[in-house]
Amino acid sequence: MKVTFYSNFLTHHQLPFCLEMQKRLGKDFKFVSTVKIFQWRLDLGFKDLDKEYDFIVRAYESDEEYKKAKRLALESDVVIIGSTTDELIEERLKLDKLTFRYRARIFMFVDGFFKTIFNKEKMKLFFDRHIKYRKNKNLYILCANAYGANDFNLFRLYKDKMYKWGYFLEINKYNIKELINKKEQNEKVQIIWVARFIKWKHPEIVIKLAKNLKNQNYNFNIKMLGAGILEDKIKEEIKKESLEDVIEVVGQVQSDKVKDYMEKANIFIGTSDSRESWGAVINESMNAGCVVIANQKMGSVPFLIKNEENGLMYNKYKELEKHVKDAIQNKKLREKLGANAYKTITEDWTSNIAANNLIDLFESIIDKKEFEVKDGPTSKAYKRRKKI
């Protein structure tokens, strides 16, 4: 089976899955990179992975590579379309060959309804990607967001052809009991927040939380990792509210060093809103045995978190504060949620399982056989209710 995955450029979030696909398919797996890695990612310490693996076709590099990328779209048994130049795969879609789009949400449910429908460019993209070929029998979608399936269903798109997907990061293996015991040696309960300091990541919520916890004499410390346009404003607010003793703004940390902070933290808080299409920090913090307390609007949260089993979800600020207080006060709760979070990421949501399930799904469609995964990668993202 020949499988080709089209996306912008290879990221460390996609790499583990791609390596698993190559392991199973060998030379029959290709990753087509359509644009060069952005400079700002290089500035943050990310590697240009496009140059490190022989299964990558760099369509942006030369006419020869571009033609190869276009040829693969026609010759492959299965194509996965992430972000790509539509002309690369247009002929394949016209022929209705087995194709999977890999999308998060529809623009209008992220950027706002009116901002989208009055934006000709976005509406054209929506039409070309999802409506133009809506009658194709062999066009499916991998939902890289817990809310995407509902979005598409509102437009009656991809009927019974939507599957849970996402990001499958490199797994760090620990003796989880030892790791959690080590966390419990912290003099104060360590809380960590990892994100860019921008509006929709809501760093201001951390200030509000810290202020309330301090006023109620909770024993804690918060580290904020990241950088962004709101960083200076947040630092000023911390100083204004006299929170320097409970909040440390660490600043930008290289991606491979973030895990060191997570390994020491008891609690991770995710405060992004619905514009967070996935949120790989949820995977990372669960892998490190943290108690994850996250906004349920984040794209990955309903897929990864089973509330009160392997983490805690909140909708309103009061719920976030209550969950944090409970976790600070209850050592057994921290141990339970941290251990279960680790189990989820290392046993249920891995690149190995994702690759196996996806290949099985491809084969079941090609061979017209029954296939069902009850939960996790490639389980149905949207199930229609049967008529009574």
mmCIF file of C-alpha atoms in Angstrom:
data_model
loop_
_atom_site.group_PDB
_atom_site.id
_atom_site.type_symbol
_atom_site.label_atom_id
_atom_site.label_comp_id
_atom_site.label_asym_id
_atom_site.label_seq_id
_atom_site.Cartn_x
_atom_site.Cartn_y
_atom_site.Cartn_z
ATOM 1 C CA MET A 1 0.000 0.000 0.000
ATOM 2 C CA LYS A 2 1.354 3.394 -1.022
ATOM 3 C CA VAL A 3 0.464 6.256 1.335
ATOM 4 C CA THR A 4 1.408 9.925 0.940
ATOM 5 C CA PHE A 5 0.898 12.604 3.586
ATOM 6 C CA TYR A 6 0.781 16.255 2.423
ATOM 7 C CA SER A 7 1.411 19.100 4.867
ATOM 8 C CA ASN A 8 3.274 22.402 5.200
ATOM 9 C CA PHE A 9 6.555 21.123 6.653
ATOM 10 C CA LEU A 10 7.382 18.271 8.991
ATOM 11 C CA THR A 11 7.041 19.207 12.662
ATOM 12 C CA HIS A 12 8.103 17.369 15.813
ATOM 13 C CA HIS A 13 4.381 16.822 16.479
ATOM 14 C CA GLN A 14 4.003 14.821 13.244
ATOM 15 C CA LEU A 15 7.377 13.081 13.232
ATOM 16 C CA PRO A 16 6.612 10.095 15.537
ATOM 17 C CA PHE A 17 3.550 9.163 13.459
ATOM 18 C CA CYS A 18 5.514 9.494 10.201
ATOM 19 C CA LEU A 19 8.319 7.291 11.537
ATOM 20 C CA GLU A 20 5.774 4.627 12.506
ATOM 21 C CA MET A 21 4.228 4.777 9.022
ATOM 22 C CA GLN A 22 7.655 4.428 7.437
ATOM 23 C CA LYS A 23 8.400 1.474 9.716
ATOM 24 C CA ARG A 24 5.294 -0.311 8.435
ATOM 25 C CA LEU A 25 5.272 0.771 4.797
ATOM 26 C CA GLY A 26 8.954 1.409 4.044
ATOM 27 C CA LYS A 27 9.481 3.204 0.740
ATOM 28 C CA ASP A 28 5.740 3.210 0.129
ATOM 29 C CA PHE A 29 5.281 6.016 2.675
ATOM 30 C CA LYS A 30 6.088 9.595 1.679
ATOM 31 C CA PHE A 31 5.641 12.948 3.393
ATOM 32 C CA VAL A 32 5.253 15.895 1.007
ATOM 33 C CA SER A 33 6.378 19.182 2.505
ATOM 34 C CA THR A 34 4.831 22.086 0.590
ATOM 35 C CA VAL A 35 6.474 25.118 2.225
ATOM 36 C CA LYS A 36 9.779 25.851 3.911
ATOM 37 C CA ILE A 37 9.808 25.966 7.713
ATOM 38 C CA PHE A 38 8.970 29.417 9.038
ATOM 39 C CA GLN A 39 11.886 31.457 10.357
ATOM 40 C CA TRP A 40 10.120 32.202 13.636
ATOM 41 C CA ARG A 41 10.055 28.466 14.378
ATOM 42 C CA LEU A 42 13.791 28.244 13.767
ATOM 43 C CA ASP A 43 14.256 31.239 16.073
ATOM 44 C CA LEU A 44 12.400 29.326 18.795
ATOM 45 C CA GLY A 45 14.851 26.446 18.486
ATOM 46 C CA PHE A 46 12.855 24.060 16.289
ATOM 47 C CA LYS A 47 14.818 21.988 13.770
ATOM 48 C CA ASP A 48 14.259 21.944 10.016
ATOM 49 C CA LEU A 49 13.170 18.293 9.907
ATOM 50 C CA ASP A 50 12.543 18.380 6.145
ATOM 51 C CA LYS A 51 16.254 17.826 5.558
ATOM 52 C CA GLU A 52 16.709 14.931 7.973
ATOM 53 C CA TYR A 53 14.590 12.097 6.546
ATOM 54 C CA ASP A 54 14.626 10.378 3.171
ATOM 55 C CA PHE A 55 10.844 9.828 3.072
ATOM 56 C CA ILE A 56 10.300 13.580 2.658
ATOM 57 C CA VAL A 57 9.570 15.171 -0.713
ATOM 58 C CA ARG A 58 10.265 18.924 -0.593
ATOM 59 C CA ALA A 59 7.806 20.237 -3.186
ATOM 60 C CA TYR A 60 8.975 23.811 -2.659
ATOM 61 C CA GLU A 61 12.609 23.036 -3.427
ATOM 62 C CA SER A 62 12.615 22.473 -7.218
ATOM 63 C CA ASP A 63 10.447 21.768 -10.265
ATOM 64 C CA GLU A 64 11.537 18.130 -10.138
ATOM 65 C CA GLU A 65 10.420 17.728 -6.508
ATOM 66 C CA TYR A 66 7.147 19.529 -7.252
ATOM 67 C CA LYS A 67 6.395 17.194 -10.165
ATOM 68 C CA LYS A 68 7.202 14.212 -7.939
ATOM 69 C CA ALA A 69 4.774 15.518 -5.308
ATOM 70 C CA LYS A 70 2.069 15.911 -7.944
ATOM 71 C CA ARG A 71 2.724 12.440 -9.349
ATOM 72 C CA LEU A 72 2.429 10.877 -5.893
ATOM 73 C CA ALA A 73 -1.046 12.381 -5.566
ATOM 74 C CA LEU A 74 -2.188 10.287 -8.527
ATOM 75 C CA GLU A 75 -0.185 7.116 -7.898
ATOM 76 C CA SER A 76 -0.706 6.624 -4.145
ATOM 77 C CA ASP A 77 -3.332 4.200 -2.896
ATOM 78 C CA VAL A 78 -4.176 6.637 -0.092
ATOM 79 C CA VAL A 79 -3.443 10.332 0.337
ATOM 80 C CA ILE A 80 -3.704 12.282 3.595
ATOM 81 C CA ILE A 81 -4.183 16.005 3.025
ATOM 82 C CA GLY A 82 -3.110 18.357 5.790
ATOM 83 C CA SER A 83 -2.084 21.812 4.658
ATOM 84 C CA THR A 84 -1.097 21.784 1.017
ATOM 85 C CA THR A 85 -1.319 23.557 -2.305
ATOM 86 C CA ASP A 86 -4.687 22.414 -3.657
ATOM 87 C CA GLU A 87 -3.384 22.036 -7.212
ATOM 88 C CA LEU A 88 -1.146 19.186 -6.028
ATOM 89 C CA ILE A 89 -4.119 16.981 -5.216
ATOM 90 C CA GLU A 90 -6.857 18.410 -7.448
ATOM 91 C CA GLU A 91 -6.593 15.676 -10.110
ATOM 92 C CA ARG A 92 -6.822 12.992 -7.436
ATOM 93 C CA LEU A 93 -10.017 14.491 -6.044
ATOM 94 C CA LYS A 94 -11.538 14.683 -9.535
ATOM 95 C CA LEU A 95 -10.882 10.949 -9.917
ATOM 96 C CA ASP A 96 -12.432 10.247 -6.473
ATOM 97 C CA LYS A 97 -9.501 8.152 -5.237
ATOM 98 C CA LEU A 98 -9.247 7.275 -1.547
ATOM 99 C CA THR A 99 -8.328 10.498 0.234
ATOM 100 C CA PHE A 100 -8.385 11.712 3.833
ATOM 101 C CA ARG A 101 -8.437 15.347 4.753
ATOM 102 C CA TYR A 102 -6.717 16.150 8.046
ATOM 103 C CA ARG A 103 -8.456 19.181 9.526
ATOM 104 C CA ALA A 104 -9.292 20.801 12.846
ATOM 105 C CA ARG A 105 -12.331 23.079 12.550
ATOM 106 C CA ILE A 106 -14.184 25.164 9.983
ATOM 107 C CA PHE A 107 -12.936 28.771 9.858
ATOM 108 C CA MET A 108 -16.226 30.345 10.887
ATOM 109 C CA PHE A 109 -16.323 28.457 14.177
ATOM 110 C CA VAL A 110 -12.851 29.688 15.099
ATOM 111 C CA ASP A 111 -12.497 33.141 13.534
ATOM 112 C CA GLY A 112 -16.145 34.146 13.877
ATOM 113 C CA PHE A 113 -19.129 33.645 11.568
ATOM 114 C CA PHE A 114 -19.331 37.101 10.009
ATOM 115 C CA LYS A 115 -15.563 37.510 9.716
ATOM 116 C CA THR A 116 -15.547 34.315 7.689
ATOM 117 C CA ILE A 117 -18.567 34.589 5.423
ATOM 118 C CA PHE A 118 -17.541 38.083 4.311
ATOM 119 C CA ASN A 119 -13.975 36.945 3.626
ATOM 120 C CA LYS A 120 -13.906 35.787 -0.004
ATOM 121 C CA GLU A 121 -10.581 33.977 0.373
ATOM 122 C CA LYS A 122 -11.723 31.911 3.355
ATOM 123 C CA MET A 123 -15.067 31.067 1.798
ATOM 124 C CA LYS A 124 -13.358 29.954 -1.406
ATOM 125 C CA LEU A 125 -11.038 27.719 0.626
ATOM 126 C CA PHE A 126 -14.031 26.265 2.466
ATOM 127 C CA PHE A 127 -15.827 25.576 -0.805
ATOM 128 C CA ASP A 128 -12.780 24.067 -2.552
ATOM 129 C CA ARG A 129 -11.783 21.886 0.382
ATOM 130 C CA HIS A 130 -15.101 20.664 1.710
ATOM 131 C CA ILE A 131 -18.082 21.427 -0.527
ATOM 132 C CA LYS A 132 -16.749 21.044 -4.066
ATOM 133 C CA TYR A 133 -16.137 17.299 -3.657
ATOM 134 C CA ARG A 134 -18.774 16.573 -1.012
ATOM 135 C CA LYS A 135 -20.322 13.830 -3.179
ATOM 136 C CA ASN A 136 -17.044 11.917 -3.436
ATOM 137 C CA LYS A 137 -17.542 8.479 -1.936
ATOM 138 C CA ASN A 138 -13.842 8.087 -1.191
ATOM 139 C CA LEU A 139 -13.270 11.384 0.624
ATOM 140 C CA TYR A 140 -12.989 11.068 4.431
ATOM 141 C CA ILE A 141 -11.777 13.288 7.231
ATOM 142 C CA LEU A 142 -9.413 12.853 10.173
ATOM 143 C CA CYS A 143 -10.586 15.297 12.844
ATOM 144 C CA ALA A 144 -7.623 16.895 14.593
ATOM 145 C CA ASN A 145 -9.965 18.622 17.007
ATOM 146 C CA ALA A 146 -12.746 17.414 19.269
ATOM 147 C CA TYR A 147 -15.212 19.947 17.857
ATOM 148 C CA GLY A 148 -14.495 19.638 14.145
ATOM 149 C CA ALA A 149 -16.905 16.755 13.552
ATOM 150 C CA ASN A 150 -19.849 18.758 14.899
ATOM 151 C CA ASP A 151 -18.855 21.678 12.666
ATOM 152 C CA PHE A 152 -18.817 19.528 9.542
ATOM 153 C CA ASN A 153 -22.043 17.787 10.503
ATOM 154 C CA LEU A 154 -23.870 21.128 10.619
ATOM 155 C CA PHE A 155 -23.153 21.391 6.894
ATOM 156 C CA ARG A 156 -24.008 17.712 6.313
ATOM 157 C CA LEU A 157 -20.437 17.026 5.224
ATOM 158 C CA TYR A 158 -18.495 13.741 5.557
ATOM 159 C CA LYS A 159 -21.532 11.748 6.619
ATOM 160 C CA ASP A 160 -20.332 8.733 8.655
ATOM 161 C CA LYS A 161 -16.778 9.396 7.429
ATOM 162 C CA MET A 162 -15.254 11.373 10.325
ATOM 163 C CA TYR A 163 -12.592 9.859 12.567
ATOM 164 C CA LYS A 164 -10.773 10.997 15.701
ATOM 165 C CA TRP A 165 -7.210 12.052 15.068
ATOM 166 C CA GLY A 166 -4.790 14.638 16.414
ATOM 167 C CA TYR A 167 -1.104 14.754 17.337
ATOM 168 C CA PHE A 168 0.949 11.823 18.569
ATOM 169 C CA LEU A 169 4.128 13.016 20.228
ATOM 170 C CA GLU A 170 7.339 11.246 21.102
ATOM 171 C CA ILE A 171 6.725 9.360 24.332
ATOM 172 C CA ASN A 172 9.034 9.744 27.333
ATOM 173 C CA LYS A 173 9.035 6.564 29.425
ATOM 174 C CA TYR A 174 9.099 6.838 33.228
ATOM 175 C CA ASN A 175 8.580 4.737 36.296
ATOM 176 C CA ILE A 176 5.432 6.728 36.929
ATOM 177 C CA LYS A 177 5.203 5.898 40.642
ATOM 178 C CA GLU A 178 8.734 7.118 41.195
ATOM 179 C CA LEU A 179 8.121 10.258 39.134
ATOM 180 C CA ILE A 180 4.962 11.148 41.060
ATOM 181 C CA ASN A 181 6.665 10.441 44.393
ATOM 182 C CA LYS A 182 9.456 12.783 43.340
ATOM 183 C CA LYS A 183 6.917 15.497 42.513
ATOM 184 C CA GLU A 184 5.432 15.078 45.984
ATOM 185 C CA GLN A 185 8.766 16.101 47.513
ATOM 186 C CA ASN A 186 8.124 19.673 46.350
ATOM 187 C CA GLU A 187 7.996 22.078 49.281
ATOM 188 C CA LYS A 188 5.106 23.830 47.559
ATOM 189 C CA VAL A 189 2.669 22.404 45.027
ATOM 190 C CA GLN A 190 4.202 23.315 41.671
ATOM 191 C CA ILE A 191 1.816 24.570 38.974
ATOM 192 C CA ILE A 192 2.996 25.043 35.401
ATOM 193 C CA TRP A 193 1.561 27.007 32.463
ATOM 194 C CA VAL A 194 3.155 26.627 29.013
ATOM 195 C CA ALA A 195 1.992 28.773 26.099
ATOM 196 C CA ARG A 196 2.655 31.878 24.058
ATOM 197 C CA PHE A 197 1.741 35.104 25.813
ATOM 198 C CA ILE A 198 -1.044 36.049 23.416
ATOM 199 C CA LYS A 199 -4.692 36.959 23.849
ATOM 200 C CA TRP A 200 -6.386 33.627 23.143
ATOM 201 C CA LYS A 201 -3.994 31.684 25.389
ATOM 202 C CA HIS A 202 -5.332 33.830 28.278
ATOM 203 C CA PRO A 203 -2.266 34.299 30.517
ATOM 204 C CA GLU A 204 -4.304 36.834 32.528
ATOM 205 C CA ILE A 205 -6.274 33.921 34.009
ATOM 206 C CA VAL A 206 -3.079 32.736 35.703
ATOM 207 C CA ILE A 207 -2.786 36.121 37.452
ATOM 208 C CA LYS A 208 -6.367 35.919 38.694
ATOM 209 C CA LEU A 209 -5.872 32.358 39.903
ATOM 210 C CA ALA A 210 -2.611 33.153 41.716
ATOM 211 C CA LYS A 211 -4.131 36.198 43.410
ATOM 212 C CA ASN A 212 -7.107 34.238 44.717
ATOM 213 C CA LEU A 213 -5.023 31.271 45.850
ATOM 214 C CA LYS A 214 -2.551 33.523 47.655
ATOM 215 C CA ASN A 215 -5.321 35.465 49.403
ATOM 216 C CA GLN A 216 -6.701 32.138 50.659
ATOM 217 C CA ASN A 217 -3.271 30.983 51.898
ATOM 218 C CA TYR A 218 -2.801 28.012 49.585
ATOM 219 C CA ASN A 219 0.722 26.575 49.430
ATOM 220 C CA PHE A 220 1.723 26.784 45.762
ATOM 221 C CA ASN A 221 4.062 28.221 43.159
ATOM 222 C CA ILE A 222 3.380 28.888 39.461
ATOM 223 C CA LYS A 223 5.904 28.865 36.625
ATOM 224 C CA MET A 224 4.879 30.442 33.319
ATOM 225 C CA LEU A 225 6.851 29.265 30.274
ATOM 226 C CA GLY A 226 6.662 31.059 26.961
ATOM 227 C CA ALA A 227 7.016 34.398 25.220
ATOM 228 C CA GLY A 228 4.782 36.779 23.296
ATOM 229 C CA ILE A 229 3.384 40.266 22.978
ATOM 230 C CA LEU A 230 1.604 40.112 26.355
ATOM 231 C CA GLU A 231 4.656 38.975 28.329
ATOM 232 C CA ASP A 232 5.680 42.438 29.553
ATOM 233 C CA LYS A 233 2.088 43.287 30.448
ATOM 234 C CA ILE A 234 1.784 40.096 32.492
ATOM 235 C CA LYS A 235 5.055 40.844 34.300
ATOM 236 C CA GLU A 236 3.779 44.329 35.149
ATOM 237 C CA GLU A 237 0.525 42.850 36.465
ATOM 238 C CA ILE A 238 2.415 40.357 38.630
ATOM 239 C CA LYS A 239 4.416 43.206 40.137
ATOM 240 C CA LYS A 240 1.326 45.387 40.587
ATOM 241 C CA GLU A 241 -0.509 42.618 42.453
ATOM 242 C CA SER A 242 2.609 41.697 44.522
ATOM 243 C CA LEU A 243 2.620 38.134 43.214
ATOM 244 C CA GLU A 244 6.376 37.810 42.624
ATOM 245 C CA ASP A 245 6.601 35.315 45.495
ATOM 246 C CA VAL A 246 4.129 32.889 43.866
ATOM 247 C CA ILE A 247 4.581 33.421 40.089
ATOM 248 C CA GLU A 248 7.791 33.099 38.099
ATOM 249 C CA VAL A 249 7.782 34.069 34.417
ATOM 250 C CA VAL A 250 10.486 31.758 33.116
ATOM 251 C CA GLY A 251 10.242 33.039 29.531
ATOM 252 C CA GLN A 252 10.929 31.164 26.329
ATOM 253 C CA VAL A 253 12.217 27.609 26.809
ATOM 254 C CA GLN A 254 13.383 25.341 23.975
ATOM 255 C CA SER A 255 10.850 22.646 23.180
ATOM 256 C CA ASP A 256 13.103 19.769 24.244
ATOM 257 C CA LYS A 257 13.665 21.405 27.660
ATOM 258 C CA VAL A 258 9.989 21.941 28.498
ATOM 259 C CA LYS A 259 9.665 18.337 29.670
ATOM 260 C CA ASP A 260 12.231 19.028 32.422
ATOM 261 C CA TYR A 261 9.846 21.568 33.943
ATOM 262 C CA MET A 262 6.841 19.290 33.484
ATOM 263 C CA GLU A 263 8.614 16.416 35.231
ATOM 264 C CA LYS A 264 8.902 18.595 38.352
ATOM 265 C CA ALA A 265 5.387 20.055 38.229
ATOM 266 C CA ASN A 266 2.410 18.650 40.131
ATOM 267 C CA ILE A 267 -0.279 20.484 38.157
ATOM 268 C CA PHE A 268 -0.514 21.747 34.580
ATOM 269 C CA ILE A 269 -3.143 24.327 33.668
ATOM 270 C CA GLY A 270 -4.313 24.915 30.089
ATOM 271 C CA THR A 271 -6.226 28.166 29.659
ATOM 272 C CA SER A 272 -6.486 28.537 25.867
ATOM 273 C CA ASP A 273 -9.892 29.082 24.308
ATOM 274 C CA SER A 274 -11.466 27.445 21.229
ATOM 275 C CA ARG A 275 -8.828 28.947 18.941
ATOM 276 C CA GLU A 276 -6.451 26.287 20.276
ATOM 277 C CA SER A 277 -7.049 23.771 17.507
ATOM 278 C CA TRP A 278 -5.224 21.005 19.402
ATOM 279 C CA GLY A 279 -2.769 21.932 22.172
ATOM 280 C CA ALA A 280 0.146 19.500 22.219
ATOM 281 C CA VAL A 281 1.088 20.713 25.708
ATOM 282 C CA ILE A 282 -1.810 18.573 26.948
ATOM 283 C CA ASN A 283 -0.119 15.443 25.522
ATOM 284 C CA GLU A 284 3.232 16.526 26.962
ATOM 285 C CA SER A 285 1.991 17.308 30.468
ATOM 286 C CA MET A 286 -0.038 14.086 30.662
ATOM 287 C CA ASN A 287 3.061 12.166 29.563
ATOM 288 C CA ALA A 288 4.950 13.790 32.467
ATOM 289 C CA GLY A 289 2.355 12.641 35.016
ATOM 290 C CA CYS A 290 0.953 16.095 35.758
ATOM 291 C CA VAL A 291 -2.571 16.682 36.976
ATOM 292 C CA VAL A 292 -3.962 18.362 33.867
ATOM 293 C CA ILE A 293 -6.641 20.989 34.490
ATOM 294 C CA ALA A 294 -7.668 22.427 31.138
ATOM 295 C CA ASN A 295 -10.326 24.453 29.393
ATOM 296 C CA GLN A 296 -12.653 22.011 27.643
ATOM 297 C CA LYS A 297 -12.706 24.359 24.627
ATOM 298 C CA MET A 298 -9.137 23.411 23.745
ATOM 299 C CA GLY A 299 -9.248 21.103 20.733
ATOM 300 C CA SER A 300 -7.441 18.132 22.267
ATOM 301 C CA VAL A 301 -9.047 18.159 25.696
ATOM 302 C CA PRO A 302 -12.304 16.205 25.069
ATOM 303 C CA PHE A 303 -10.331 13.610 23.078
ATOM 304 C CA LEU A 304 -7.608 13.093 25.698
ATOM 305 C CA ILE A 305 -9.212 13.927 29.036
ATOM 306 C CA LYS A 306 -11.802 11.764 30.766
ATOM 307 C CA ASN A 307 -12.999 14.118 33.464
ATOM 308 C CA GLU A 308 -12.044 13.082 37.008
ATOM 309 C CA GLU A 309 -10.354 9.931 35.677
ATOM 310 C CA ASN A 310 -7.147 11.172 34.041
ATOM 311 C CA GLY A 311 -7.539 14.932 34.358
ATOM 312 C CA LEU A 312 -9.988 17.738 35.023
ATOM 313 C CA MET A 313 -11.884 19.911 32.562
ATOM 314 C CA TYR A 314 -13.396 23.296 33.240
ATOM 315 C CA ASN A 315 -15.771 25.603 31.401
ATOM 316 C CA LYS A 316 -15.877 28.677 33.641
ATOM 317 C CA TYR A 317 -13.157 30.265 35.755
ATOM 318 C CA LYS A 318 -14.805 29.232 39.049
ATOM 319 C CA GLU A 319 -14.507 25.591 37.987
ATOM 320 C CA LEU A 320 -10.810 26.047 37.213
ATOM 321 C CA GLU A 321 -10.160 27.558 40.621
ATOM 322 C CA LYS A 322 -12.103 24.814 42.395
ATOM 323 C CA HIS A 323 -10.222 22.068 40.521
ATOM 324 C CA VAL A 324 -6.857 23.645 41.357
ATOM 325 C CA LYS A 325 -7.771 23.968 45.033
ATOM 326 C CA ASP A 326 -8.917 20.336 45.146
ATOM 327 C CA ALA A 327 -5.682 19.186 43.511
ATOM 328 C CA ILE A 328 -3.513 21.243 45.883
ATOM 329 C CA GLN A 329 -5.295 19.844 48.947
ATOM 330 C CA ASN A 330 -5.690 16.218 47.858
ATOM 331 C CA LYS A 331 -2.481 14.209 47.415
ATOM 332 C CA LYS A 332 -4.371 11.011 46.490
ATOM 333 C CA LEU A 333 -6.239 12.875 43.755
ATOM 334 C CA ARG A 334 -2.922 14.117 42.336
ATOM 335 C CA GLU A 335 -1.478 10.607 42.367
ATOM 336 C CA LYS A 336 -4.546 9.090 40.692
ATOM 337 C CA LEU A 337 -4.952 11.686 37.953
ATOM 338 C CA GLY A 338 -1.219 11.919 37.231
ATOM 339 C CA ALA A 339 -0.806 8.160 36.893
ATOM 340 C CA ASN A 340 -3.916 7.782 34.715
ATOM 341 C CA ALA A 341 -2.834 10.683 32.506
ATOM 342 C CA TYR A 342 0.503 8.972 31.906
ATOM 343 C CA LYS A 343 -1.263 5.684 31.128
ATOM 344 C CA THR A 344 -3.522 7.369 28.544
ATOM 345 C CA ILE A 345 -0.655 8.939 26.629
ATOM 346 C CA THR A 346 1.698 5.948 26.775
ATOM 347 C CA GLU A 347 -0.873 3.211 26.121
ATOM 348 C CA ASP A 348 -3.887 4.670 24.323
ATOM 349 C CA TRP A 349 -2.770 7.729 22.374
ATOM 350 C CA THR A 350 0.539 6.758 20.786
ATOM 351 C CA SER A 351 1.970 7.069 17.284
ATOM 352 C CA ASN A 352 2.236 3.278 17.176
ATOM 353 C CA ILE A 353 -1.477 2.761 17.832
ATOM 354 C CA ALA A 354 -2.382 5.624 15.488
ATOM 355 C CA ALA A 355 -0.386 4.174 12.584
ATOM 356 C CA ASN A 356 -1.716 0.637 13.134
ATOM 357 C CA ASN A 357 -5.325 1.816 13.379
ATOM 358 C CA LEU A 358 -5.037 4.086 10.360
ATOM 359 C CA ILE A 359 -3.557 1.405 8.111
ATOM 360 C CA ASP A 360 -6.281 -1.002 9.272
ATOM 361 C CA LEU A 361 -8.866 1.656 8.423
ATOM 362 C CA PHE A 362 -7.369 2.164 4.943
ATOM 363 C CA GLU A 363 -7.386 -1.579 4.275
ATOM 364 C CA SER A 364 -10.971 -1.974 5.516
ATOM 365 C CA ILE A 365 -12.184 0.701 3.094
ATOM 366 C CA ILE A 366 -10.208 -0.705 0.159
ATOM 367 C CA ASP A 367 -11.304 -4.285 0.891
ATOM 368 C CA LYS A 368 -14.838 -3.196 1.904
ATOM 369 C CA LYS A 369 -14.614 -4.856 5.313
ATOM 370 C CA GLU A 370 -16.097 -3.867 8.656
ATOM 371 C CA PHE A 371 -13.797 -1.835 10.904
ATOM 372 C CA GLU A 372 -14.419 -0.218 14.266
ATOM 373 C CA VAL A 373 -12.256 1.262 17.008
ATOM 374 C CA LYS A 374 -14.297 2.029 20.122
ATOM 375 C CA ASP A 375 -12.122 4.857 21.433
ATOM 376 C CA GLY A 376 -8.911 6.678 20.590
ATOM 377 C CA PRO A 377 -7.317 7.291 17.180
ATOM 378 C CA THR A 378 -9.606 6.383 14.213
ATOM 379 C CA SER A 379 -12.669 5.825 16.379
ATOM 380 C CA LYS A 380 -15.728 7.589 15.011
ATOM 381 C CA ALA A 381 -15.592 11.302 15.777
ATOM 382 C CA TYR A 382 -19.299 11.777 15.205
ATOM 383 C CA LYS A 383 -21.986 9.148 15.660
ATOM 384 C CA ARG A 384 -25.452 9.834 14.338
ATOM 385 C CA ARG A 385 -28.417 8.910 16.456
ATOM 386 C CA LYS A 386 -30.589 6.175 15.050
ATOM 387 C CA LYS A 387 -34.139 7.128 14.227
ATOM 388 C CA ILE A 388 -36.744 5.568 16.483
#
